[in-house]
Amino acid sequence: MTNLNVFIKILISIILAVNLLTTNVNADEDGYKAVIQISSSDERAHRRALNQVGWILDEFKFEELSDDIALEVVAIGPASNLLARDGKFANNVKKLMKRGVVFTADASIQKMMKKHKLPTDLVAGVKHVEVGPAHIVRLQMQDYKYLALFF
């Protein structure tokens, strides 16, 4: 993949993320809520996704999320190593969790880890759900905006 293609993908992702947070932010009396799906096994995609979550927080000056702002990242299947307790991104995930971001793993994450003979321990504090896509639909029914990061 050329540098231009990578740049374009990153630029589009940033535009989508900013658009996600600026669309109808004031229209909801209950605040702003977003769910972000990550389904890639690619470590570069994990880094970009975590960076973008941080950029969203930085852009809107969220040191910590308040009661009226919620961001939840749902990792599905192939994104198994993103939430691994001893994985490459554990510290990044912990830092974002301290800022109020919720990370959720669906049951297929640990199945994928077992299949590939990886440790199945996840970062402490990661929520577990049986079916990630169904959880995302439930959150959307609670007025969460949806952003998928597939890269």
mmCIF file of C-alpha atoms in Angstrom:
data_model
loop_
_atom_site.group_PDB
_atom_site.id
_atom_site.type_symbol
_atom_site.label_atom_id
_atom_site.label_comp_id
_atom_site.label_asym_id
_atom_site.label_seq_id
_atom_site.Cartn_x
_atom_site.Cartn_y
_atom_site.Cartn_z
ATOM 1 C CA MET A 1 0.000 0.000 0.000
ATOM 2 C CA THR A 2 1.413 3.367 -0.967
ATOM 3 C CA ASN A 3 1.932 6.203 1.479
ATOM 4 C CA LEU A 4 -0.750 8.173 -0.336
ATOM 5 C CA ASN A 5 -3.302 5.390 0.173
ATOM 6 C CA VAL A 6 -2.411 5.168 3.868
ATOM 7 C CA PHE A 7 -2.684 8.948 4.199
ATOM 8 C CA ILE A 8 -6.083 8.969 2.496
ATOM 9 C CA LYS A 9 -7.392 6.190 4.777
ATOM 10 C CA ILE A 10 -6.193 8.019 7.881
ATOM 11 C CA LEU A 11 -7.617 11.327 6.668
ATOM 12 C CA ILE A 12 -10.999 9.771 5.914
ATOM 13 C CA SER A 13 -11.031 8.089 9.320
ATOM 14 C CA ILE A 14 -10.277 11.374 11.077
ATOM 15 C CA ILE A 15 -12.990 13.175 9.110
ATOM 16 C CA LEU A 16 -15.487 10.433 9.991
ATOM 17 C CA ALA A 17 -14.533 10.565 13.673
ATOM 18 C CA VAL A 18 -14.857 14.364 13.856
ATOM 19 C CA ASN A 19 -18.127 14.216 11.918
ATOM 20 C CA LEU A 20 -19.380 11.544 14.290
ATOM 21 C CA LEU A 21 -18.821 13.784 17.292
ATOM 22 C CA THR A 22 -20.014 17.040 15.772
ATOM 23 C CA THR A 23 -23.270 15.795 14.256
ATOM 24 C CA ASN A 24 -26.233 16.707 16.448
ATOM 25 C CA VAL A 25 -24.107 16.953 19.582
ATOM 26 C CA ASN A 26 -26.448 19.556 21.070
ATOM 27 C CA ALA A 27 -29.626 17.826 19.922
ATOM 28 C CA ASP A 28 -29.548 15.145 22.598
ATOM 29 C CA GLU A 29 -30.439 16.323 26.100
ATOM 30 C CA ASP A 30 -28.856 13.199 27.583
ATOM 31 C CA GLY A 31 -25.441 14.070 26.184
ATOM 32 C CA TYR A 32 -23.364 12.415 23.523
ATOM 33 C CA LYS A 33 -22.663 8.712 23.136
ATOM 34 C CA ALA A 34 -20.633 6.843 20.531
ATOM 35 C CA VAL A 35 -19.794 3.186 19.988
ATOM 36 C CA ILE A 36 -16.725 2.327 17.937
ATOM 37 C CA GLN A 37 -16.339 -1.133 16.407
ATOM 38 C CA ILE A 38 -12.908 -2.609 15.787
ATOM 39 C CA SER A 39 -12.778 -5.878 13.847
ATOM 40 C CA SER A 40 -9.316 -5.917 12.320
ATOM 41 C CA SER A 41 -6.465 -8.219 13.292
ATOM 42 C CA ASP A 42 -3.897 -5.777 11.911
ATOM 43 C CA GLU A 43 -1.735 -4.138 14.587
ATOM 44 C CA ARG A 44 -1.391 -0.971 12.504
ATOM 45 C CA ALA A 45 -5.174 -0.720 12.457
ATOM 46 C CA HIS A 46 -5.237 -1.157 16.244
ATOM 47 C CA ARG A 47 -2.727 1.642 16.697
ATOM 48 C CA ARG A 48 -4.683 3.935 14.365
ATOM 49 C CA ALA A 49 -7.984 3.129 16.087
ATOM 50 C CA LEU A 50 -6.600 3.798 19.568
ATOM 51 C CA ASN A 51 -4.963 6.990 18.312
ATOM 52 C CA GLN A 52 -8.262 8.144 16.859
ATOM 53 C CA VAL A 53 -10.117 7.531 20.114
ATOM 54 C CA GLY A 54 -7.465 9.613 21.861
ATOM 55 C CA TRP A 55 -7.724 12.314 19.201
ATOM 56 C CA ILE A 56 -11.485 12.481 19.694
ATOM 57 C CA LEU A 57 -10.943 13.043 23.407
ATOM 58 C CA ASP A 58 -8.211 15.610 22.710
ATOM 59 C CA GLU A 59 -10.179 17.448 20.029
ATOM 60 C CA PHE A 60 -13.078 18.036 22.369
ATOM 61 C CA LYS A 61 -10.792 18.655 25.357
ATOM 62 C CA PHE A 62 -12.019 15.619 27.282
ATOM 63 C CA GLU A 63 -9.486 14.946 30.009
ATOM 64 C CA GLU A 64 -12.074 12.515 31.300
ATOM 65 C CA LEU A 65 -15.457 11.664 29.924
ATOM 66 C CA SER A 66 -18.299 13.153 31.946
ATOM 67 C CA ASP A 67 -21.661 11.623 32.784
ATOM 68 C CA ASP A 68 -23.152 13.112 29.633
ATOM 69 C CA ILE A 69 -20.409 11.871 27.282
ATOM 70 C CA ALA A 70 -19.761 8.160 26.611
ATOM 71 C CA LEU A 71 -17.349 6.402 24.254
ATOM 72 C CA GLU A 72 -17.335 2.613 24.020
ATOM 73 C CA VAL A 73 -14.971 0.570 21.873
ATOM 74 C CA VAL A 74 -16.251 -2.898 20.966
ATOM 75 C CA ALA A 75 -13.590 -5.346 19.769
ATOM 76 C CA ILE A 76 -14.831 -8.308 17.783
ATOM 77 C CA GLY A 77 -13.121 -11.596 16.861
ATOM 78 C CA PRO A 78 -10.068 -10.742 14.779
ATOM 79 C CA ALA A 79 -9.290 -7.766 17.034
ATOM 80 C CA SER A 80 -8.349 -10.235 19.772
ATOM 81 C CA ASN A 81 -4.802 -9.029 20.391
ATOM 82 C CA LEU A 82 -5.958 -5.417 20.863
ATOM 83 C CA LEU A 83 -7.267 -6.153 24.373
ATOM 84 C CA ALA A 84 -4.748 -8.798 25.465
ATOM 85 C CA ARG A 85 -3.540 -8.170 29.032
ATOM 86 C CA ASP A 86 0.092 -8.639 28.065
ATOM 87 C CA GLY A 87 -0.368 -7.403 24.511
ATOM 88 C CA LYS A 88 1.307 -4.622 22.612
ATOM 89 C CA PHE A 89 -1.570 -2.189 23.223
ATOM 90 C CA ALA A 90 -2.426 -2.939 26.856
ATOM 91 C CA ASN A 91 -0.961 0.335 28.131
ATOM 92 C CA ASN A 92 -2.772 2.379 25.471
ATOM 93 C CA VAL A 93 -6.058 0.693 26.378
ATOM 94 C CA LYS A 94 -5.472 1.326 30.103
ATOM 95 C CA LYS A 95 -4.724 5.020 29.488
ATOM 96 C CA LEU A 96 -7.930 5.457 27.495
ATOM 97 C CA MET A 97 -9.885 3.563 30.158
ATOM 98 C CA LYS A 98 -8.566 6.035 32.761
ATOM 99 C CA ARG A 99 -10.025 8.794 30.585
ATOM 100 C CA GLY A 100 -13.417 7.081 30.731
ATOM 101 C CA VAL A 101 -13.466 5.066 27.506
ATOM 102 C CA VAL A 102 -15.195 1.698 27.932
ATOM 103 C CA PHE A 103 -13.666 -1.287 26.143
ATOM 104 C CA THR A 104 -15.811 -4.313 25.424
ATOM 105 C CA ALA A 105 -14.827 -7.722 24.054
ATOM 106 C CA ASP A 106 -17.259 -10.175 22.584
ATOM 107 C CA ALA A 107 -17.033 -13.912 23.285
ATOM 108 C CA SER A 108 -15.374 -14.601 19.937
ATOM 109 C CA ILE A 109 -12.264 -12.701 21.099
ATOM 110 C CA GLN A 110 -11.202 -15.347 23.580
ATOM 111 C CA LYS A 111 -12.230 -18.127 21.188
ATOM 112 C CA MET A 112 -9.887 -16.625 18.578
ATOM 113 C CA MET A 113 -7.112 -16.321 21.169
ATOM 114 C CA LYS A 114 -7.517 -19.983 22.164
ATOM 115 C CA LYS A 115 -7.611 -21.050 18.516
ATOM 116 C CA HIS A 116 -4.290 -19.301 17.871
ATOM 117 C CA LYS A 117 -2.819 -20.553 21.168
ATOM 118 C CA LEU A 118 -2.526 -17.054 22.621
ATOM 119 C CA PRO A 119 -3.025 -16.186 26.300
ATOM 120 C CA THR A 120 -6.724 -15.434 26.851
ATOM 121 C CA ASP A 121 -6.333 -12.877 29.639
ATOM 122 C CA LEU A 122 -7.655 -9.442 28.751
ATOM 123 C CA VAL A 123 -6.809 -6.038 30.198
ATOM 124 C CA ALA A 124 -8.454 -5.636 33.613
ATOM 125 C CA GLY A 125 -11.708 -3.723 33.357
ATOM 126 C CA VAL A 126 -12.619 -4.837 29.837
ATOM 127 C CA LYS A 127 -16.340 -5.616 29.694
ATOM 128 C CA HIS A 128 -17.482 -8.926 28.227
ATOM 129 C CA VAL A 129 -20.525 -9.521 26.044
ATOM 130 C CA GLU A 130 -21.635 -12.700 24.337
ATOM 131 C CA VAL A 131 -22.330 -11.205 20.895
ATOM 132 C CA GLY A 132 -20.494 -7.996 19.995
ATOM 133 C CA PRO A 133 -22.635 -6.999 16.997
ATOM 134 C CA ALA A 134 -25.824 -7.438 19.053
ATOM 135 C CA HIS A 135 -24.298 -5.300 21.811
ATOM 136 C CA ILE A 136 -23.566 -2.578 19.252
ATOM 137 C CA VAL A 137 -27.185 -2.687 18.050
ATOM 138 C CA ARG A 138 -28.395 -2.390 21.661
ATOM 139 C CA LEU A 139 -26.179 0.651 22.176
ATOM 140 C CA GLN A 140 -27.498 2.216 18.964
ATOM 141 C CA MET A 141 -31.013 1.695 20.308
ATOM 142 C CA GLN A 142 -29.850 3.763 23.316
ATOM 143 C CA ASP A 143 -28.899 6.622 20.959
ATOM 144 C CA TYR A 144 -25.204 5.797 20.585
ATOM 145 C CA LYS A 145 -23.718 6.991 17.302
ATOM 146 C CA TYR A 146 -21.846 4.227 15.419
ATOM 147 C CA LEU A 147 -18.360 4.281 13.934
ATOM 148 C CA ALA A 148 -16.668 1.211 12.461
ATOM 149 C CA LEU A 149 -12.885 1.169 12.151
ATOM 150 C CA PHE A 150 -11.921 -1.630 9.761
ATOM 151 C CA PHE A 151 -8.874 -0.132 8.007
#
